[in-house]
Tab-separated table of C-alpha atoms and ligand atoms in Angstrom:
chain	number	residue	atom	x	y	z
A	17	UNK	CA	-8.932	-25.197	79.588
A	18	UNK	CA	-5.917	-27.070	80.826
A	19	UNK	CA	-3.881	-29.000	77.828
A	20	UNK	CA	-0.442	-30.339	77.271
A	21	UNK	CA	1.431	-28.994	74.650
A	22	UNK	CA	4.222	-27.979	72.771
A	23	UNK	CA	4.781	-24.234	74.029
A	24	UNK	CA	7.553	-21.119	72.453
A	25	UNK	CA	8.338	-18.981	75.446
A	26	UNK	CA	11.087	-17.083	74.317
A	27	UNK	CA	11.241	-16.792	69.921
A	28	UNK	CA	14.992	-18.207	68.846
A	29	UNK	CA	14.131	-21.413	71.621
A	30	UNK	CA	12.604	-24.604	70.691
A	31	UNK	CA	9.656	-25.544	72.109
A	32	UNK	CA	9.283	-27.268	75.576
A	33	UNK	CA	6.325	-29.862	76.165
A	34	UNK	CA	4.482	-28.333	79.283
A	35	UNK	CA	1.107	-27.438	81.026
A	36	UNK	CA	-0.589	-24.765	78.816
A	37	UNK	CA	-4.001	-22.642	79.542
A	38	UNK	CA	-6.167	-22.434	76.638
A	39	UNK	CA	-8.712	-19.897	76.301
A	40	UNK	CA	-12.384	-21.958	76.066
A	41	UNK	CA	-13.875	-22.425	72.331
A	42	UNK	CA	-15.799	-20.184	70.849
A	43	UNK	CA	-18.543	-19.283	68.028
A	44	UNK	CA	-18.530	-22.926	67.083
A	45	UNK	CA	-15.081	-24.534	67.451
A	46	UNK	CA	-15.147	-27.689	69.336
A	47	UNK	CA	-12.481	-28.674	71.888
A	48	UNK	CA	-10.733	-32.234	70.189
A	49	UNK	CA	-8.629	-34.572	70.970
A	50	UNK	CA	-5.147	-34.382	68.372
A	51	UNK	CA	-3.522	-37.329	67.485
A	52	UNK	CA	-0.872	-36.119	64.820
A	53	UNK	CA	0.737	-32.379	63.775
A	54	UNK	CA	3.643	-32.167	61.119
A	55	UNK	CA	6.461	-30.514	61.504
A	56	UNK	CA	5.986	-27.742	58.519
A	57	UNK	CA	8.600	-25.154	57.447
A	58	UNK	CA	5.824	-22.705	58.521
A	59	UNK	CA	5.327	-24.190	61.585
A	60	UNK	CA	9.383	-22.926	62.597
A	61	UNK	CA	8.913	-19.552	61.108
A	62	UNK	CA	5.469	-19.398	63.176
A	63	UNK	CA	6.875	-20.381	66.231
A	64	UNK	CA	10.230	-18.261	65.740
A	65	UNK	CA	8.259	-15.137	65.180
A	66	UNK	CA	9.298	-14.707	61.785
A	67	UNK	CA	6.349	-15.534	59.414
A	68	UNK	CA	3.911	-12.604	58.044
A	69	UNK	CA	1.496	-13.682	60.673
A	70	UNK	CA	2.960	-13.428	63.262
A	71	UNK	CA	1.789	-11.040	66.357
A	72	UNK	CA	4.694	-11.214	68.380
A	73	UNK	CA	2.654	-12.240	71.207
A	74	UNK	CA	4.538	-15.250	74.026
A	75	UNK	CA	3.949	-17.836	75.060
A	76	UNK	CA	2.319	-19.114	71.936
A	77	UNK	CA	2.307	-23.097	70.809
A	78	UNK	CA	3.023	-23.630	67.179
A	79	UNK	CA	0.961	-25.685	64.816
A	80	UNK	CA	-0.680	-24.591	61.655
A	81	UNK	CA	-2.770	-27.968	60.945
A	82	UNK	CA	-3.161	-31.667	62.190
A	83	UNK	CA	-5.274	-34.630	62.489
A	84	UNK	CA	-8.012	-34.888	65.697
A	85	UNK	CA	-10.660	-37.090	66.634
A	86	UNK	CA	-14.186	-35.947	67.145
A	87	UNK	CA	-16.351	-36.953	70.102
A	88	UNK	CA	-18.323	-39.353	68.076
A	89	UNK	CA	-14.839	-41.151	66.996
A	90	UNK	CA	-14.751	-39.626	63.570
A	91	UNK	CA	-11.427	-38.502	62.958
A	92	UNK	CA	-10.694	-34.968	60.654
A	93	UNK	CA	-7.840	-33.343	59.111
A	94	UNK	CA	-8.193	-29.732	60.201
A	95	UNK	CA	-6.500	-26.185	59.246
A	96	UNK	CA	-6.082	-23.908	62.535
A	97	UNK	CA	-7.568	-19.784	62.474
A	98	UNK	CA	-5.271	-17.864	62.590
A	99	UNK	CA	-6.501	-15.982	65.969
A	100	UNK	CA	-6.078	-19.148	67.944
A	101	UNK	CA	-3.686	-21.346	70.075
A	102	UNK	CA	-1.067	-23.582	67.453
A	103	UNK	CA	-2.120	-27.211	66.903
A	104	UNK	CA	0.735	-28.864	68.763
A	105	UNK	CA	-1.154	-29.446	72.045
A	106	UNK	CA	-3.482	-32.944	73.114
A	107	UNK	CA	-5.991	-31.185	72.425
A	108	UNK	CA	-7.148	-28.410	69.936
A	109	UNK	CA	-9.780	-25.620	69.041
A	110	UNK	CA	-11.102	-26.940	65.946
A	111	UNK	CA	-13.545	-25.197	64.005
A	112	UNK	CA	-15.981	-27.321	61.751
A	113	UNK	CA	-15.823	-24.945	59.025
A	114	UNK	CA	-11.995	-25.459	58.507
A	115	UNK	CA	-11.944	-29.217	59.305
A	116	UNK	CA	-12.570	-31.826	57.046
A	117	UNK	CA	-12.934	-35.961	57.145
A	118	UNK	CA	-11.004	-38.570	57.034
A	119	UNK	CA	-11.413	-42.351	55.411
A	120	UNK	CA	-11.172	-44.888	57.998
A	121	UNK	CA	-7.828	-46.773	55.973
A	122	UNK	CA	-5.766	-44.031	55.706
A	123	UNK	CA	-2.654	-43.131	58.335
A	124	UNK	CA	-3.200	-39.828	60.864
A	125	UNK	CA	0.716	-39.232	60.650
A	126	UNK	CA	0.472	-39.331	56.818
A	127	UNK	CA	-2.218	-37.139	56.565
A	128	UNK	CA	-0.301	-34.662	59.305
A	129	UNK	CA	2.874	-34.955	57.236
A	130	UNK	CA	1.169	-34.626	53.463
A	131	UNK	CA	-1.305	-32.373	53.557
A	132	UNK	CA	0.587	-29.357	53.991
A	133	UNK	CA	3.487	-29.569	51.215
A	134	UNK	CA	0.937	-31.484	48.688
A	135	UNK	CA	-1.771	-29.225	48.654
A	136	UNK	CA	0.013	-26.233	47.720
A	137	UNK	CA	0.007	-27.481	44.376
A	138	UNK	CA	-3.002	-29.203	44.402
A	139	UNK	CA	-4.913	-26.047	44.998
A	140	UNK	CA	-2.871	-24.130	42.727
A	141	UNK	CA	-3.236	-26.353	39.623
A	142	UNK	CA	-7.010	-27.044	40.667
A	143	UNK	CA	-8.106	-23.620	41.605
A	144	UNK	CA	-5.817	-20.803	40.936
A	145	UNK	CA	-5.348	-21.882	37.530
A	146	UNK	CA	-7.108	-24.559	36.861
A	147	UNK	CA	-4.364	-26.808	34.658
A	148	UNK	CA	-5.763	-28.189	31.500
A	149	UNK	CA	-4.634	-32.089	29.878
A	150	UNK	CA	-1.332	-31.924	28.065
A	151	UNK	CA	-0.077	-28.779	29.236
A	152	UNK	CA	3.356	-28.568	30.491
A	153	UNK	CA	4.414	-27.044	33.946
A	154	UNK	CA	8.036	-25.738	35.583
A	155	UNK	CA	8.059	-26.011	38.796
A	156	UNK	CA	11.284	-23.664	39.978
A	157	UNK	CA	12.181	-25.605	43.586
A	158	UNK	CA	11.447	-28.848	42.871
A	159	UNK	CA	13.825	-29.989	45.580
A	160	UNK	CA	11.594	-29.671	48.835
A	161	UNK	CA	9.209	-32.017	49.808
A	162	UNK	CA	6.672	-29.442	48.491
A	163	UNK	CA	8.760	-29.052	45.422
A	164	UNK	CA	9.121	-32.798	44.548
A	165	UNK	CA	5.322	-33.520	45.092
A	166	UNK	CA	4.301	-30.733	42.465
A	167	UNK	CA	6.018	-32.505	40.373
A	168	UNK	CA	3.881	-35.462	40.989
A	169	UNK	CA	0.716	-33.961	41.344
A	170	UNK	CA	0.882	-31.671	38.296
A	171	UNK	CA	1.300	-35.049	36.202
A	172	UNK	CA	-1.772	-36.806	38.438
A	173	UNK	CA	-3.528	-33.464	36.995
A	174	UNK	CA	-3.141	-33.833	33.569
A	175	UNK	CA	0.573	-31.885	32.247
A	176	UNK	CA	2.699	-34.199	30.178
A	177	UNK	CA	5.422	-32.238	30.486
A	178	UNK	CA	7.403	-31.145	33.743
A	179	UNK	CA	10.220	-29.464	34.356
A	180	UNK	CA	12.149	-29.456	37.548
A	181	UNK	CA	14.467	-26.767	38.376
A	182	UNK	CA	16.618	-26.744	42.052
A	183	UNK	CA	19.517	-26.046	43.867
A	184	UNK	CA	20.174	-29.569	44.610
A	185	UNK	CA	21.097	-31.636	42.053
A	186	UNK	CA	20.499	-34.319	43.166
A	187	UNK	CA	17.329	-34.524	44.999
A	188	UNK	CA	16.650	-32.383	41.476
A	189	UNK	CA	16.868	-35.914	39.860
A	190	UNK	CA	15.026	-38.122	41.954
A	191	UNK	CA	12.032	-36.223	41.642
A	192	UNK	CA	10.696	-37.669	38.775
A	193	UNK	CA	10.955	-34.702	35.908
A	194	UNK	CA	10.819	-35.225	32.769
A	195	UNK	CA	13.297	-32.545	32.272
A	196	UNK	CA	15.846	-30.972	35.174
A	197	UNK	CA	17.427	-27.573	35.106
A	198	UNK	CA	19.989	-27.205	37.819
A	199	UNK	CA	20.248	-23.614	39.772
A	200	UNK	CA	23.748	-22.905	39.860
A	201	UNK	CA	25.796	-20.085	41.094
A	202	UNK	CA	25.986	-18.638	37.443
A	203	UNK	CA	22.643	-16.529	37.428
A	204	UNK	CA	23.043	-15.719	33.539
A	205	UNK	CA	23.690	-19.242	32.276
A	206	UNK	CA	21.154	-20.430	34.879
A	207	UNK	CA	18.911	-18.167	32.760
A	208	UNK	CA	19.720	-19.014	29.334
A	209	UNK	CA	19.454	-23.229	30.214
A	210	UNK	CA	15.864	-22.340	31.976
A	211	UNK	CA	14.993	-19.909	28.353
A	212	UNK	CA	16.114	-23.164	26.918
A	213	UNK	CA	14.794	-26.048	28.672
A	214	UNK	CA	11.333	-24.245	29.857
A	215	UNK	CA	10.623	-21.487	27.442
A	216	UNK	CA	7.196	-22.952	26.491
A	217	UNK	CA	5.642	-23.799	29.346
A	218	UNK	CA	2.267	-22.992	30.032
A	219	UNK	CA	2.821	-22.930	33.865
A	220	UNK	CA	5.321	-22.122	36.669
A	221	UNK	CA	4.910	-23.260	40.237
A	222	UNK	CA	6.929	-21.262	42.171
A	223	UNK	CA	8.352	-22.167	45.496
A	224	UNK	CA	11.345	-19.864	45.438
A	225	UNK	CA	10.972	-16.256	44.622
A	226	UNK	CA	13.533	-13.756	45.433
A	227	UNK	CA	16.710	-13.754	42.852
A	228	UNK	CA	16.078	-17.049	41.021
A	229	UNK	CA	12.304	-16.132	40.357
A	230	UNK	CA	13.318	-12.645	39.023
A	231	UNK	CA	15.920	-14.178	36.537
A	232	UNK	CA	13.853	-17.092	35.578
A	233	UNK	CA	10.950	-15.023	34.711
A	234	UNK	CA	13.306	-12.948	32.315
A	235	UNK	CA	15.069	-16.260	30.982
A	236	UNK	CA	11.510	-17.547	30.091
A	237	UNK	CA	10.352	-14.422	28.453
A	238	UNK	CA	13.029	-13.787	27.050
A	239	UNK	CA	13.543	-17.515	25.080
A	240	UNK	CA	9.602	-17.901	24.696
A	241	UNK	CA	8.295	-18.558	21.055
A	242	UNK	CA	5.109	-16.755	20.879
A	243	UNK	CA	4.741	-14.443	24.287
A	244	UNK	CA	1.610	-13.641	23.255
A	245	UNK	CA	0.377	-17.030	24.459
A	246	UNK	CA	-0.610	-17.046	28.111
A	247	UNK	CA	2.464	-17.437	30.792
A	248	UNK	CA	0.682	-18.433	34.141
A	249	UNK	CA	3.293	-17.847	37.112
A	250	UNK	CA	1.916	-18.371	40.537
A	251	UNK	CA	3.673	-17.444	43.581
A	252	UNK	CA	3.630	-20.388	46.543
A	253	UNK	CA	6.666	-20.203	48.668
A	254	UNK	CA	9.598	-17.274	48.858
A	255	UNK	CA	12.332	-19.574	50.128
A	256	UNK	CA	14.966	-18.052	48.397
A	257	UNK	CA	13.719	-14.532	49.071
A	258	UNK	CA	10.548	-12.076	50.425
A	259	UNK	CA	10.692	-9.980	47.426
A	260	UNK	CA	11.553	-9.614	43.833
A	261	UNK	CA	12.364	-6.992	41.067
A	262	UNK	CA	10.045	-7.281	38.146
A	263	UNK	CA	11.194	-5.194	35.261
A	264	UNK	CA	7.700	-3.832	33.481
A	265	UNK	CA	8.355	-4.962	30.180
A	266	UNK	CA	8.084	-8.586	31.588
A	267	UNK	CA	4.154	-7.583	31.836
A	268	UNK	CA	3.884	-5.616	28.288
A	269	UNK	CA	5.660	-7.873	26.344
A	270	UNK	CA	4.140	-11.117	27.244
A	271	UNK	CA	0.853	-12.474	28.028
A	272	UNK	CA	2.288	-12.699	31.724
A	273	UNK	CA	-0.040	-13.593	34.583
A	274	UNK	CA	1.666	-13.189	38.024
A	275	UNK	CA	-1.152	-14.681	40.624
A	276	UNK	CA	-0.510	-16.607	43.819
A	277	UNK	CA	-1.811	-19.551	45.655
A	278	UNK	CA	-1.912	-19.655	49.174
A	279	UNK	CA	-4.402	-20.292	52.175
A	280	UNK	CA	-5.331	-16.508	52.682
A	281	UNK	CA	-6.395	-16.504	48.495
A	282	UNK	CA	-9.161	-18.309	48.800
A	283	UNK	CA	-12.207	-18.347	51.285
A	284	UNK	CA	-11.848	-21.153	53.454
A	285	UNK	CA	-14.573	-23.024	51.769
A	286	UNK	CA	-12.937	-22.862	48.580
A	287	UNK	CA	-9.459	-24.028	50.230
A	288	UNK	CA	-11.101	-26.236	52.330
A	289	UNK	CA	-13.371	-28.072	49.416
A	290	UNK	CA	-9.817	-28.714	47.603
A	291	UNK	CA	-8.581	-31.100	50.252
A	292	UNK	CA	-11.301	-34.094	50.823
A	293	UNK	CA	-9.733	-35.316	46.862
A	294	UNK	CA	-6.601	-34.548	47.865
A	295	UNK	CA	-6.988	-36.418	51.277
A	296	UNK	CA	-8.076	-39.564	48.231
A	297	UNK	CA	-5.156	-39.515	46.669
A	298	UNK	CA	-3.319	-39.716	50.172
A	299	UNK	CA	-4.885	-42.856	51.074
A	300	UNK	CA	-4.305	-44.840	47.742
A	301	UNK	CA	-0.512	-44.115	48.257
A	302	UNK	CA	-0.377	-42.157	44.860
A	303	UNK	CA	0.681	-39.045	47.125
A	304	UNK	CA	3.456	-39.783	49.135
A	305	UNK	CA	6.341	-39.119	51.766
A	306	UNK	CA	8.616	-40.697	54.374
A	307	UNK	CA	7.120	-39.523	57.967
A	308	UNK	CA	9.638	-39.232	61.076
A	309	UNK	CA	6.908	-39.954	64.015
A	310	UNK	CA	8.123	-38.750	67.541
A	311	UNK	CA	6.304	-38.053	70.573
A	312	UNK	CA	5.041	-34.627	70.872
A	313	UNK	CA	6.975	-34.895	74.645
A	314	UNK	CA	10.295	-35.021	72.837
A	315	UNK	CA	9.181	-31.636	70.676
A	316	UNK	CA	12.258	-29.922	71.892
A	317	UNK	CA	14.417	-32.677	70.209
A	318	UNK	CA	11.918	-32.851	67.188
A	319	UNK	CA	12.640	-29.284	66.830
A	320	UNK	CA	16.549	-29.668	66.546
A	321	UNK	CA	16.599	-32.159	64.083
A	322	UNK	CA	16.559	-31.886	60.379
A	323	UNK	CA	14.586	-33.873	58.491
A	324	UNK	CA	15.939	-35.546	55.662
A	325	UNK	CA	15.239	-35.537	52.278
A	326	UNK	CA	11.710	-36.578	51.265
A	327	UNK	CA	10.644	-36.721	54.780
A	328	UNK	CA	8.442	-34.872	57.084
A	329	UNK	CA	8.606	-34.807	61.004
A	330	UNK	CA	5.431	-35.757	62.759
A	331	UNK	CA	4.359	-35.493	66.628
A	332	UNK	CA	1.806	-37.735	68.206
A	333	UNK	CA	0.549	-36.374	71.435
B	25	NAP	N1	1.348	-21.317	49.513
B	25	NAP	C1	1.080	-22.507	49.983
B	25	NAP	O1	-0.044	-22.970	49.905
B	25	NAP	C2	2.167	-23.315	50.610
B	25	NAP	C3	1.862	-24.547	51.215
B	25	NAP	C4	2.923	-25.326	51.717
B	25	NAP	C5	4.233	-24.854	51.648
B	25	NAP	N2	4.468	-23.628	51.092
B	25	NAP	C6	5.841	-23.103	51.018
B	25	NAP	O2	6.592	-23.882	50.134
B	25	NAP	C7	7.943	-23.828	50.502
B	25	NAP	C8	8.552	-25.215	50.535
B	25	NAP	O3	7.957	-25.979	51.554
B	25	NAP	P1	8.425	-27.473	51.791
B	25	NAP	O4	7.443	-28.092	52.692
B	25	NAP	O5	8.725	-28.144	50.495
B	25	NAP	O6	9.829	-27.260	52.543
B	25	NAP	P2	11.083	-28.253	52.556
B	25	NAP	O7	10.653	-29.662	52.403
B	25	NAP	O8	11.882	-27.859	53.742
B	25	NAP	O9	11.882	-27.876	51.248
B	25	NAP	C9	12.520	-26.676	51.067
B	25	NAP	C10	13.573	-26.888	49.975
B	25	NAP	O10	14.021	-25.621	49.531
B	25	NAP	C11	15.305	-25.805	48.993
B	25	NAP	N3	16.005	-24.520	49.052
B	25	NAP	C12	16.325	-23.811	50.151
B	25	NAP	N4	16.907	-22.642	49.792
B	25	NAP	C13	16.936	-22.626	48.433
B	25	NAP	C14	17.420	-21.686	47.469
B	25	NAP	N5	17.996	-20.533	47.832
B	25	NAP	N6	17.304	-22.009	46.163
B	25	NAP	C15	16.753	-23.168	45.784
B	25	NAP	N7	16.261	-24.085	46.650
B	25	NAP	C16	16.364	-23.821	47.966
B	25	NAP	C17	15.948	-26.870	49.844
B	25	NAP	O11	16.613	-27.727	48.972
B	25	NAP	P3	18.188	-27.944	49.018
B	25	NAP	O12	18.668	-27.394	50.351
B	25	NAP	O13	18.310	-29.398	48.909
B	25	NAP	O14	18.670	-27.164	47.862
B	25	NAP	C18	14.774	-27.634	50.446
B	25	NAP	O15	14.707	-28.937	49.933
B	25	NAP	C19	8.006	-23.084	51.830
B	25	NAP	O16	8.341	-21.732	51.558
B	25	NAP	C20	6.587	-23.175	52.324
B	25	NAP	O17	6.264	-22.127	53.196
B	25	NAP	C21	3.475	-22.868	50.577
């Protein structure tokens, strides 16, 4: 099958729009037309042959997820397999089982550009631990679009209390926290003002990992009032590092629960049964950021731009 599409040919390039042969669907997926794919942080590493996933294999065409339209006209937000061709193409293998859909009033590039960052805390505070009314949450990278929609969405879901803890301080304070900790370059007192801003929380949302995770999980510990009552820590993102140190005591000396929440840590029906409320939420507006819509012909020039902060790029075949 002949498409158009966004295609890596060499890992460290950007993408160049060009002819692409697609192998035909199979066991069930249907061949659809796509009319928007965001521009994810996983979507680079993907395509520059640096995420966990990633085979190695060239020519490949990025694209973890998008919006498409079904032959009948009904339109679907869907999440690609990981065996097949990216999502960044005019058309896309879409299987049924991972596609869900979509309300007639709300926007394709809004859906392309939310879904990803919002439902990594959706599904986290909905099914990894499911967050109960007035409990208070830290999320530790609150900075990132990601980040500054946990925020957000751990209030929709019920915590009266959030803490926002990032590099940046001031994207730290514009998103919406009841309480900020800034990261600074001073690991110890950035430990001692998380022990004392976030010591009682009932749960982190991590998007960092790596050196600010292992301190802030010893700060917390460390500072907490009763650590017999339950710490729930789940791992999303590892922006600031793959891997961690994680002194043992942390897990004898507290009630410590270390889980994460991620696409591969749930079946897809369970992931997958998490979005149509979350797609809700989209539409009334109560979910929200700034999408940069561009052509998916101009990918190459998508590719070298940055978005800025709060926003989310977006390509439209
Ligand atoms: N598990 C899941 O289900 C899931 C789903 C979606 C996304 N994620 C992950 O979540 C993470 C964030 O995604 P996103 O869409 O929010 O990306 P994003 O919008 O690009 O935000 C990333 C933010 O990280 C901040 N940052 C970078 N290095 C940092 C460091 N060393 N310390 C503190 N902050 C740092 C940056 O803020 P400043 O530069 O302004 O400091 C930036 O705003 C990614 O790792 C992504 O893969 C996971």
């Amino acid at each position: 099958v002949n498409v158009n599409a966004a295609v890596v040919t060499s890992f460290g390039d950007p993408p160049r729009y060009q002819p692409f042969s697609l192998q035909p669907p199979s066991g069930g997926e249907l061949l659809l037309d796509v009319l928007a794919v965001g521009l994810h942080p996983r979507v680079r590493s993907g395509a520059a042959g640096i995420h966990y996933t990633s085979t190695g294999t060239l020519p490949m065409i990025p694209g973890i997820d998008g919006v498409a339209r079904r032959p009948d006209g009904q339109r679907v937000y869907f999440v690609a397999a990981d065996h097949v061709a990216g999502t960044m193409a005019d058309r896309a293998a879409v299987d049924p089982r991972r596609a869900v859909e979509l309300p007639d009033d709300v926007d394709a590039a809004t859906v392309a550009a939310t879904m990803n960052p919002a439902m990594s805390s959706w599904v986290a505070l909905r099914r990894r631990v499911a967050i109960e009314s007035g409990q208070s949450v830290l999320v530790l990278g609150a900075t990132g679009n990601a980040g500054s929609m946990a925020v957000q969405i751990a209030r929709l879901l019920g915590a009266d209390h959030v803490v926002g803890a990032g590099r940046n301080v001031e994207r730290l304070e514009s998103a919406g926290a009841d309480a900020v900790v800034p990261l600074t370059a001073d690991p110890s007192a950035t430990a001692s003002a998380l022990g004392a801003v976030a010591a009682e929380v009932d749960i982190v949302l991590d998007y960092l990992w790596g050196e600010p995770a292992q301190r802030a999980i010893v700060g917390l510990l460390t500072a907490r009032s009763d650590r017999s009552r339950a710490l729930n820590w789940i791992q999303i993102g590892a922006i600031a590092g793959p891997t961690i140190e994680l002194p043992s005591v942390a897990l004898r000396s507290a009630n410590f629960r270390l889980q994460g929440s991620g696409q591969g840590a749930f079946s897809p029906e369970v992931y997958l049964g998490e979005l149509p409320s979350l797609i809700d939420r989209i539409a009334t507006g109560e979910i929200a950021l700034k999408t940069n819509t561009m052509p998916l012909a101009d990918v190459e020039s998508a590719w070298q731009r940055a978005d800025g902060p709060g926003e989310r790029t977006v390509l439209v075949p």
